[in-house]
CSV table of C-alpha atoms in Angstrom, one decimal:
chain,number,residue,atom,x,y,z
A,6,ILE,CA,-10.7,32.8,11.5
A,7,VAL,CA,-9.9,33.9,15.0
A,8,PRO,CA,-10.5,30.8,17.3
A,9,TYR,CA,-9.2,32.6,20.4
A,10,ALA,CA,-11.4,35.7,20.1
A,11,PRO,CA,-15.1,36.1,21.0
A,12,PRO,CA,-17.6,37.1,18.1
A,13,ALA,CA,-18.1,40.5,19.8
A,14,ALA,CA,-14.5,41.3,19.3
A,15,ILE,CA,-14.6,40.4,15.6
A,16,ILE,CA,-17.9,41.7,14.2
A,17,GLY,CA,-17.6,45.2,12.8
A,18,ASN,CA,-13.9,45.3,13.3
A,19,LYS,CA,-11.2,45.5,10.7
A,20,ILE,CA,-9.5,42.1,10.0
A,21,GLN,CA,-6.1,43.7,10.6
A,22,ASN,CA,-7.2,44.4,14.2
A,23,VAL,CA,-8.2,40.9,15.2
A,24,ILE,CA,-5.7,38.5,13.6
A,25,PRO,CA,-1.9,38.6,13.1
A,26,ARG,CA,-1.0,41.2,10.5
A,27,ASP,CA,0.6,38.7,8.1
A,28,ILE,CA,-2.5,36.5,8.1
A,29,ALA,CA,-4.7,39.5,7.7
A,30,GLN,CA,-2.8,40.5,4.6
A,31,PHE,CA,-3.1,36.9,3.4
A,32,PHE,CA,-6.9,37.3,3.6
A,33,VAL,CA,-7.0,40.7,2.0
A,34,ASP,CA,-5.0,39.4,-1.0
A,35,GLY,CA,-7.4,36.4,-1.2
A,36,ILE,CA,-10.4,38.7,-1.0
A,37,GLN,CA,-9.1,40.9,-3.8
A,38,ARG,CA,-8.5,38.0,-6.1
A,39,ALA,CA,-11.9,36.5,-5.4
A,40,VAL,CA,-13.6,39.8,-6.3
A,41,GLU,CA,-11.4,40.5,-9.3
A,42,GLN,CA,-11.7,37.0,-10.8
A,43,GLY,CA,-15.2,36.3,-9.6
A,44,GLN,CA,-14.0,32.8,-8.4
A,45,VAL,CA,-13.7,31.0,-5.1
A,46,GLN,CA,-10.2,31.3,-3.6
A,47,VAL,CA,-8.9,28.4,-1.6
A,48,GLN,CA,-6.0,29.2,0.7
A,49,GLU,CA,-4.1,27.4,3.5
A,50,TYR,CA,-2.3,29.1,6.3
A,51,GLU,CA,-0.6,28.5,9.7
A,52,ILE,CA,-1.6,30.2,12.9
A,53,ASN,CA,-0.2,30.0,16.5
A,54,ILE,CA,-3.1,29.6,19.0
A,55,PRO,CA,-2.5,30.0,22.8
A,56,ASN,CA,-2.4,26.6,24.6
A,57,GLN,CA,-2.7,24.8,21.2
A,58,GLY,CA,0.5,25.8,19.4
A,59,LEU,CA,0.8,25.8,15.6
A,60,GLN,CA,-2.5,25.1,13.9
A,61,TYR,CA,-3.4,24.8,10.2
A,62,ARG,CA,-6.5,26.3,8.5
A,63,GLU,CA,-8.1,26.3,5.1
A,64,ALA,CA,-10.0,29.4,4.0
A,65,ARG,CA,-12.5,29.3,1.1
A,66,ILE,CA,-13.3,32.9,0.0
A,67,SER,CA,-16.4,33.2,-2.2
A,68,PRO,CA,-17.3,36.5,-3.9
A,69,ILE,CA,-20.9,37.8,-3.5
A,70,ASN,CA,-20.6,41.0,-5.3
A,71,ALA,CA,-18.0,43.7,-5.9
A,72,GLU,CA,-17.9,44.7,-2.2
A,73,GLU,CA,-18.8,41.5,-0.3
A,74,VAL,CA,-17.4,38.0,0.2
A,75,ILE,CA,-18.1,35.0,2.3
A,76,ALA,CA,-15.2,33.2,3.9
A,77,VAL,CA,-15.5,29.7,5.3
A,78,VAL,CA,-12.5,28.5,7.4
A,79,ARG,CA,-12.0,25.0,8.6
A,80,ASP,CA,-9.4,23.3,10.7
A,81,ILE,CA,-7.1,21.0,8.7
A,82,SER,CA,-4.5,20.5,11.4
A,83,GLU,CA,-4.8,16.7,11.6
A,84,ARG,CA,-4.6,16.4,7.8
A,85,LYS,CA,-1.5,18.6,7.5
A,86,ARG,CA,0.3,16.8,10.4
A,87,ALA,CA,-0.5,13.5,8.7
A,88,GLU,CA,0.9,14.8,5.4
A,89,LYS,CA,4.0,16.0,7.1
A,90,ALA,CA,4.5,12.7,8.9
A,91,LEU,CA,4.0,10.8,5.6
A,92,LYS,CA,6.5,13.1,3.8
A,93,HIS,CA,9.0,12.6,6.6
A,94,SER,CA,8.5,8.8,6.5
A,95,GLN,CA,8.9,8.8,2.7
A,96,GLU,CA,12.1,10.8,2.9
A,97,ARG,CA,13.6,8.4,5.4
A,98,TYR,CA,12.5,5.5,3.3
A,99,LEU,CA,14.0,7.0,0.1
A,100,ASN,CA,17.2,7.9,2.0
A,101,PHE,CA,17.5,4.3,3.2
A,102,ILE,CA,17.1,3.0,-0.3
A,103,GLN,CA,19.6,5.4,-1.9
A,104,HIS,CA,22.3,4.6,0.6
A,105,SER,CA,21.7,0.9,0.8
A,106,GLN,CA,24.7,-1.2,-0.3
A,107,GLU,CA,22.4,-3.7,-2.1
A,108,GLY,CA,20.9,-2.9,-5.5
A,109,ILE,CA,17.2,-1.9,-5.1
A,110,TYR,CA,14.9,-1.5,-8.1
A,111,TYR,CA,11.4,-1.5,-9.4
A,112,MET,CA,10.8,-3.1,-12.8
A,113,ASN,CA,7.7,-1.9,-14.6
A,114,CYS,CA,6.2,-4.6,-16.9
A,115,GLY,CA,5.4,-1.9,-19.5
A,116,LYS,CA,2.1,-3.5,-20.2
A,117,PRO,CA,0.1,-5.3,-17.5
A,118,ILE,CA,0.5,-9.0,-17.9
A,119,PRO,CA,-2.7,-11.1,-17.5
A,120,LEU,CA,-2.3,-13.8,-14.9
A,121,HIS,CA,-4.4,-16.3,-16.9
A,122,LEU,CA,-1.6,-16.7,-19.5
A,123,SER,CA,0.8,-19.6,-19.6
A,124,HIS,CA,4.2,-19.1,-17.9
A,125,ASP,CA,5.9,-18.9,-21.3
A,126,GLU,CA,3.5,-16.3,-22.6
A,127,MET,CA,3.9,-14.2,-19.4
A,128,THR,CA,7.7,-14.4,-19.7
A,129,ASP,CA,7.6,-13.4,-23.4
A,130,LEU,CA,5.5,-10.3,-22.6
A,131,PHE,CA,7.8,-9.4,-19.7
A,132,TYR,CA,10.9,-9.5,-21.8
A,133,GLU,CA,9.2,-7.6,-24.7
A,134,ASN,CA,8.1,-4.6,-22.5
A,135,ALA,CA,9.6,-4.6,-19.0
A,136,TYR,CA,12.0,-1.8,-18.0
A,137,ILE,CA,13.7,-0.3,-15.0
A,138,GLU,CA,11.5,2.5,-13.5
A,139,GLU,CA,13.1,3.1,-10.2
A,140,CYS,CA,16.6,2.2,-8.8
A,141,ASN,CA,19.2,3.3,-6.3
A,142,ASP,CA,22.8,4.2,-6.9
A,143,ALA,CA,24.1,0.8,-5.8
A,144,LEU,CA,22.2,-0.8,-8.6
A,145,THR,CA,23.5,1.6,-11.3
A,146,LYS,CA,27.1,1.0,-10.2
A,147,MET,CA,26.6,-2.7,-10.8
A,148,TYR,CA,26.0,-2.0,-14.5
A,149,GLY,CA,28.4,0.9,-15.0
A,150,LEU,CA,25.6,3.4,-15.7
A,151,SER,CA,24.3,6.6,-14.1
A,152,ASN,CA,20.9,6.7,-12.4
A,153,ALA,CA,19.4,8.6,-15.3
A,154,GLU,CA,20.8,6.1,-17.9
A,155,MET,CA,19.5,3.2,-15.9
A,156,ARG,CA,15.9,4.4,-15.7
A,157,GLY,CA,14.0,3.3,-18.7
A,158,LYS,CA,16.4,0.6,-19.7
A,159,LYS,CA,14.7,-2.6,-21.0
A,160,VAL,CA,15.4,-5.6,-18.9
A,161,ILE,CA,16.2,-7.6,-22.0
A,162,GLU,CA,19.4,-5.5,-22.4
A,163,PHE,CA,20.8,-7.0,-19.2
A,164,HIS,CA,19.4,-10.5,-19.4
A,165,SER,CA,20.2,-11.2,-23.0
A,166,GLY,CA,23.3,-13.1,-24.3
A,167,ALA,CA,24.5,-16.6,-23.7
A,168,HIS,CA,22.6,-17.0,-20.4
A,169,PHE,CA,19.3,-15.6,-21.6
A,170,GLU,CA,17.4,-18.9,-21.1
A,171,GLN,CA,18.7,-19.2,-17.6
A,172,ASN,CA,17.5,-15.7,-16.8
A,173,ARG,CA,14.1,-16.6,-18.4
A,174,THR,CA,13.9,-19.5,-16.0
A,175,SER,CA,14.5,-17.2,-13.1
A,176,PHE,CA,11.5,-15.1,-14.1
A,177,LYS,CA,9.4,-18.2,-14.5
A,178,ASN,CA,10.3,-19.2,-11.0
A,179,LEU,CA,8.9,-15.8,-9.9
A,180,ILE,CA,5.6,-16.8,-11.4
A,181,LYS,CA,5.7,-20.3,-10.0
A,182,ASN,CA,6.4,-19.1,-6.5
A,183,ASN,CA,3.3,-16.9,-6.3
A,184,PHE,CA,5.3,-13.9,-7.7
A,185,GLN,CA,8.1,-14.1,-5.2
A,186,VAL,CA,11.7,-15.1,-5.5
A,187,ILE,CA,14.4,-15.6,-2.8
A,188,ASN,CA,18.1,-16.0,-3.6
A,189,GLU,CA,17.5,-16.5,-7.3
A,190,GLU,CA,20.7,-16.3,-9.4
A,191,THR,CA,20.9,-14.5,-12.7
A,192,ILE,CA,23.9,-13.9,-15.0
A,193,GLU,CA,23.7,-10.5,-16.6
A,194,VAL,CA,25.9,-8.1,-18.6
A,195,ASP,CA,27.0,-4.6,-17.7
A,196,VAL,CA,27.4,-1.6,-20.1
A,197,ASN,CA,30.8,-3.0,-21.3
A,198,GLY,CA,29.4,-6.5,-21.9
A,199,LYS,CA,31.1,-8.0,-18.9
A,200,GLU,CA,29.2,-10.8,-17.2
A,201,HIS,CA,28.1,-10.6,-13.6
A,202,TYR,CA,26.5,-13.0,-11.2
A,203,TYR,CA,23.6,-11.6,-9.2
A,204,LEU,CA,21.6,-13.0,-6.3
A,205,ASN,CA,18.0,-11.7,-6.5
A,206,ASN,CA,15.0,-11.3,-4.2
A,207,GLY,CA,11.8,-9.9,-5.4
A,208,ILE,CA,8.0,-9.6,-5.1
A,209,GLY,CA,5.5,-9.0,-7.9
A,210,ILE,CA,2.9,-6.3,-7.8
A,211,ILE,CA,-0.5,-7.5,-8.8
A,212,GLU,CA,-3.5,-5.3,-9.7
A,213,ASN,CA,-6.8,-6.5,-11.2
A,214,ASN,CA,-5.4,-9.9,-12.0
A,215,HIS,CA,-2.5,-8.5,-13.9
A,216,LEU,CA,1.2,-8.4,-13.1
A,217,ILE,CA,2.2,-4.7,-13.4
A,218,GLY,CA,5.8,-4.9,-12.1
A,219,PHE,CA,7.9,-6.0,-9.2
A,220,TRP,CA,10.2,-4.7,-6.5
A,221,GLY,CA,13.5,-6.4,-6.2
A,222,THR,CA,16.9,-6.3,-4.5
A,223,GLN,CA,20.2,-7.9,-5.8
A,224,PHE,CA,23.7,-8.5,-4.6
A,225,ASP,CA,26.7,-8.9,-6.9
A,226,ILE,CA,28.2,-12.3,-6.1
A,227,THR,CA,30.5,-12.4,-9.1
A,228,GLU,CA,33.7,-12.7,-7.0
A,229,ARG,CA,32.2,-15.5,-5.0
A,230,LYS,CA,31.1,-17.4,-8.1
A,231,LEU,CA,34.5,-17.0,-9.7
A,232,ALA,CA,36.3,-18.1,-6.6
A,233,GLU,CA,34.0,-21.2,-6.4
A,234,GLU,CA,34.7,-21.9,-10.1
A,235,ALA,CA,38.5,-21.5,-9.5
A,236,LEU,CA,38.3,-23.9,-6.5
A,237,ARG,CA,36.3,-26.4,-8.6
A,238,LYS,CA,38.9,-26.3,-11.3
A,239,SER,CA,41.7,-26.6,-8.8
A,240,GLU,CA,40.1,-29.6,-7.2
A,241,ALA,CA,39.5,-31.2,-10.7
A,242,TRP,CA,43.2,-30.7,-11.6
A,243,ALA,CA,44.3,-32.2,-8.2
A,244,ASN,CA,42.1,-35.2,-8.7
A,245,LEU,CA,43.4,-35.6,-12.3
A,246,ILE,CA,47.0,-35.5,-11.1
A,247,PHE,CA,46.3,-37.9,-8.2
A,248,ASP,CA,44.6,-40.4,-10.6
A,249,SER,CA,47.5,-40.2,-13.0
A,250,THR,CA,50.0,-41.1,-10.3
A,251,THR,CA,48.2,-44.0,-8.9
């Protein structure tokens, strides 16, 4: 409990006299609960130790009888620092995803898809059950939905319509390419039924020989595709006019 005090200074002394008052009260409360409930109390606390700085401890207080307890204290500083570092890293990662200009999402297959099935069978199961589990704001804007509305949406709702077979082929390409796709085009519909062209990159998540979902990113290339189509038509008209005058 008191790593910077010798045993002689602790034994027989009141806990309030040997450790900081706030931590002492923390222990007193834990002791009272252990005695009243007759159960082991597990508590974590912080303590500043000279030449070591802020340290983290875990105390397990076990009741013996109505007047006595046993307290076992262990150093959990490394674990707590690792947890804090992981949390900080996750926060930075999530912040990056949320503020990215590209749509980022995780599609859950709904039901794990066995890898031994044919490509058509896997694709059928995917479109029967897959839904958006995680996504950032950039993705939701592409479909005219809020983040809350987007989560839980079935993939079939976006991939259906006149271009459904083309979108099915895109998923089959994911399977054929060892569950990875790079710059795969899909034609999808937003909440108003308007068509959009997207460029997709993704990687499947495999567990126990089953596809359980995949992470993906997508860019809206609708303007570029429409410009290319306009240019193609313009060139076709120009060629037609040229041919008719020669």
